[in-house]
Amino acid sequence: MRRPAPLLLTAALLCSCGGPASRPQAGSDRAEAVRSGERKGRIVSLSDVFFERGGTDTVRFGRLRSGETAVVRFWIANDSPQTTAILSYDRNCGCTTLKFNSEPIAPGDAQRVEMSFDSRGTRGWQLKTLDVTLAGAQRPLRLYAEAEVE
């Protein structure tokens, strides 16, 4: 039996989304509010497991023309029993930014954030990273920004 190449495995891991940071708890009030339309859009959920182990998620920008700047707005929801706050973020490229409010996020509450990707000077498939530092978390939330630039 042939084994997959290490490069393919690495790419699959980098492109995957999910894990503890992206699954809303089924019974949470916030999840119910989202289903009812009170908070529309994408949600990155921070569970108590996230605060122990960290987590990742992928924000997909889709197809862009070179030179275009795209913005994706989404919610970071606190589904843990502790209050947290977004403290800062680091990025591997100046083409990505994250706008956020540094106010505390209480358990069961969420905060809207905005991620942008500037495609100037890029072509082809792009995968950039942002590491978001949150109060009380042992590891950052790693957000991958994915785009196909034509």
C-alpha positions as a Markdown table, in Angstrom:
| # | Residue | x | y | z |
|---|---|---|---|---|
| 1 | Met | 0.0 | 0.0 | 0.0 |
| 2 | Arg | 1.3 | 3.4 | -1.0 |
| 3 | Arg | 1.7 | 6.1 | 1.7 |
| 4 | Pro | 0.7 | 9.7 | 1.0 |
| 5 | Ala | 3.5 | 12.1 | 0.6 |
| 6 | Pro | 4.4 | 14.2 | 3.7 |
| 7 | Leu | 3.8 | 17.4 | 1.7 |
| 8 | Leu | 0.3 | 16.3 | 0.9 |
| 9 | Leu | -0.4 | 15.5 | 4.5 |
| 10 | Thr | 0.9 | 18.9 | 5.6 |
| 11 | Ala | -1.2 | 20.7 | 3.0 |
| 12 | Ala | -4.3 | 18.8 | 4.1 |
| 13 | Leu | -3.7 | 19.8 | 7.7 |
| 14 | Leu | -3.1 | 23.4 | 6.8 |
| 15 | Cys | -6.2 | 23.6 | 4.7 |
| 16 | Ser | -8.6 | 21.8 | 7.1 |
| 17 | Cys | -11.0 | 23.7 | 9.2 |
| 18 | Gly | -12.8 | 22.6 | 12.2 |
| 19 | Gly | -11.5 | 21.5 | 15.6 |
| 20 | Pro | -12.4 | 22.9 | 18.9 |
| 21 | Ala | -12.4 | 26.6 | 17.8 |
| 22 | Ser | -14.9 | 26.2 | 15.1 |
| 23 | Arg | -17.8 | 24.1 | 16.4 |
| 24 | Pro | -20.6 | 25.9 | 18.2 |
| 25 | Gln | -22.1 | 24.1 | 21.1 |
| 26 | Ala | -25.5 | 22.8 | 20.0 |
| 27 | Gly | -27.4 | 24.0 | 23.1 |
| 28 | Ser | -25.8 | 27.4 | 23.5 |
| 29 | Asp | -27.9 | 30.6 | 23.5 |
| 30 | Arg | -25.6 | 32.1 | 20.9 |
| 31 | Ala | -26.1 | 29.2 | 18.6 |
| 32 | Glu | -29.8 | 29.6 | 18.9 |
| 33 | Ala | -29.6 | 33.3 | 18.2 |
| 34 | Val | -27.6 | 32.6 | 15.1 |
| 35 | Arg | -30.2 | 30.0 | 13.9 |
| 36 | Ser | -33.0 | 32.5 | 14.5 |
| 37 | Gly | -31.2 | 35.2 | 12.5 |
| 38 | Glu | -30.3 | 37.5 | 15.4 |
| 39 | Arg | -26.6 | 37.2 | 14.5 |
| 40 | Lys | -26.1 | 36.3 | 10.9 |
| 41 | Gly | -22.9 | 35.0 | 9.4 |
| 42 | Arg | -20.0 | 32.8 | 10.2 |
| 43 | Ile | -19.1 | 31.9 | 13.8 |
| 44 | Val | -15.7 | 30.9 | 15.3 |
| 45 | Ser | -16.6 | 29.3 | 18.6 |
| 46 | Leu | -14.2 | 29.3 | 21.6 |
| 47 | Ser | -14.9 | 26.3 | 23.8 |
| 48 | Asp | -13.2 | 25.5 | 27.1 |
| 49 | Val | -11.2 | 22.9 | 25.1 |
| 50 | Phe | -9.8 | 25.8 | 23.0 |
| 51 | Phe | -8.5 | 27.6 | 26.1 |
| 52 | Glu | -6.5 | 24.4 | 27.0 |
| 53 | Arg | -5.3 | 23.3 | 23.5 |
| 54 | Gly | -5.7 | 26.2 | 21.1 |
| 55 | Gly | -7.5 | 25.8 | 17.8 |
| 56 | Thr | -7.6 | 26.8 | 14.1 |
| 57 | Asp | -10.2 | 27.8 | 11.6 |
| 58 | Thr | -10.1 | 28.9 | 7.9 |
| 59 | Val | -11.6 | 32.1 | 6.5 |
| 60 | Arg | -12.2 | 31.7 | 2.8 |
| 61 | Phe | -12.1 | 34.8 | 0.6 |
| 62 | Gly | -12.9 | 32.9 | -2.6 |
| 63 | Arg | -11.7 | 34.1 | -6.0 |
| 64 | Leu | -10.3 | 37.6 | -6.2 |
| 65 | Arg | -8.7 | 39.7 | -9.0 |
| 66 | Ser | -5.2 | 40.8 | -8.4 |
| 67 | Gly | -5.2 | 44.2 | -6.6 |
| 68 | Glu | -8.6 | 43.6 | -5.0 |
| 69 | Thr | -9.1 | 43.9 | -1.3 |
| 70 | Ala | -11.7 | 41.6 | 0.2 |
| 71 | Val | -13.3 | 41.7 | 3.7 |
| 72 | Val | -15.0 | 38.9 | 5.6 |
| 73 | Arg | -17.0 | 39.7 | 8.8 |
| 74 | Phe | -17.6 | 37.0 | 11.3 |
| 75 | Trp | -18.3 | 36.4 | 15.0 |
| 76 | Ile | -15.9 | 35.1 | 17.6 |
| 77 | Ala | -18.2 | 33.5 | 20.2 |
| 78 | Asn | -17.2 | 32.6 | 23.8 |
| 79 | Asp | -18.7 | 29.2 | 24.6 |
| 80 | Ser | -16.5 | 28.7 | 27.6 |
| 81 | Pro | -17.3 | 29.4 | 31.2 |
| 82 | Gln | -14.6 | 32.1 | 31.5 |
| 83 | Thr | -14.6 | 35.7 | 30.2 |
| 84 | Thr | -12.0 | 36.4 | 27.5 |
| 85 | Ala | -10.9 | 39.3 | 25.3 |
| 86 | Ile | -9.0 | 39.6 | 22.0 |
| 87 | Leu | -5.6 | 41.1 | 23.0 |
| 88 | Ser | -3.6 | 41.2 | 19.8 |
| 89 | Tyr | -2.8 | 39.3 | 16.6 |
| 90 | Asp | 0.3 | 38.4 | 14.6 |
| 91 | Arg | 0.4 | 37.7 | 10.9 |
| 92 | Asn | 2.7 | 36.1 | 8.5 |
| 93 | Cys | 2.0 | 38.7 | 5.7 |
| 94 | Gly | 1.2 | 42.4 | 5.7 |
| 95 | Cys | -1.6 | 41.6 | 3.2 |
| 96 | Thr | -4.0 | 40.5 | 6.0 |
| 97 | Thr | -5.5 | 42.5 | 8.8 |
| 98 | Leu | -8.0 | 41.9 | 11.7 |
| 99 | Lys | -10.2 | 44.6 | 13.1 |
| 100 | Phe | -11.6 | 43.8 | 16.5 |
| 101 | Asn | -12.8 | 45.4 | 19.7 |
| 102 | Ser | -10.7 | 44.7 | 22.8 |
| 103 | Glu | -13.7 | 44.7 | 25.2 |
| 104 | Pro | -14.2 | 41.5 | 27.2 |
| 105 | Ile | -16.4 | 38.7 | 25.7 |
| 106 | Ala | -18.5 | 37.2 | 28.4 |
| 107 | Pro | -19.4 | 33.5 | 28.5 |
| 108 | Gly | -22.2 | 32.9 | 26.0 |
| 109 | Asp | -21.6 | 36.2 | 24.2 |
| 110 | Ala | -19.9 | 37.0 | 20.9 |
| 111 | Gln | -17.9 | 39.8 | 19.2 |
| 112 | Arg | -18.0 | 40.7 | 15.6 |
| 113 | Val | -14.6 | 40.9 | 13.9 |
| 114 | Glu | -13.5 | 41.8 | 10.4 |
| 115 | Met | -10.6 | 40.2 | 8.4 |
| 116 | Ser | -9.3 | 41.7 | 5.2 |
| 117 | Phe | -7.0 | 40.4 | 2.5 |
| 118 | Asp | -5.3 | 42.7 | 0.1 |
| 119 | Ser | -4.4 | 40.7 | -3.1 |
| 120 | Arg | -2.0 | 43.3 | -4.5 |
| 121 | Gly | 1.1 | 41.6 | -5.8 |
| 122 | Thr | -0.2 | 38.1 | -5.4 |
| 123 | Arg | -1.3 | 35.4 | -7.9 |
| 124 | Gly | -2.6 | 31.9 | -7.6 |
| 125 | Trp | -3.7 | 30.1 | -4.4 |
| 126 | Gln | -2.9 | 32.0 | -1.2 |
| 127 | Leu | -2.8 | 30.7 | 2.4 |
| 128 | Lys | -1.9 | 33.3 | 5.0 |
| 129 | Thr | -2.0 | 33.0 | 8.8 |
| 130 | Leu | -3.1 | 35.2 | 11.7 |
| 131 | Asp | -2.5 | 34.2 | 15.3 |
| 132 | Val | -5.1 | 35.8 | 17.6 |
| 133 | Thr | -4.0 | 36.1 | 21.2 |
| 134 | Leu | -6.9 | 35.8 | 23.7 |
| 135 | Ala | -7.0 | 36.5 | 27.4 |
| 136 | Gly | -6.9 | 33.2 | 29.4 |
| 137 | Ala | -5.9 | 31.0 | 26.4 |
| 138 | Gln | -2.6 | 29.0 | 26.6 |
| 139 | Arg | -2.2 | 29.1 | 22.8 |
| 140 | Pro | -3.4 | 31.5 | 20.1 |
| 141 | Leu | -6.4 | 31.0 | 17.8 |
| 142 | Arg | -4.8 | 30.4 | 14.4 |
| 143 | Leu | -6.9 | 31.8 | 11.5 |
| 144 | Tyr | -6.0 | 30.8 | 8.0 |
| 145 | Ala | -6.9 | 33.3 | 5.2 |
| 146 | Glu | -7.4 | 31.4 | 2.0 |
| 147 | Ala | -7.9 | 33.0 | -1.5 |
| 148 | Glu | -7.5 | 32.2 | -5.2 |
| 149 | Val | -6.1 | 35.3 | -6.9 |
| 150 | Glu | -6.5 | 35.6 | -10.7 |
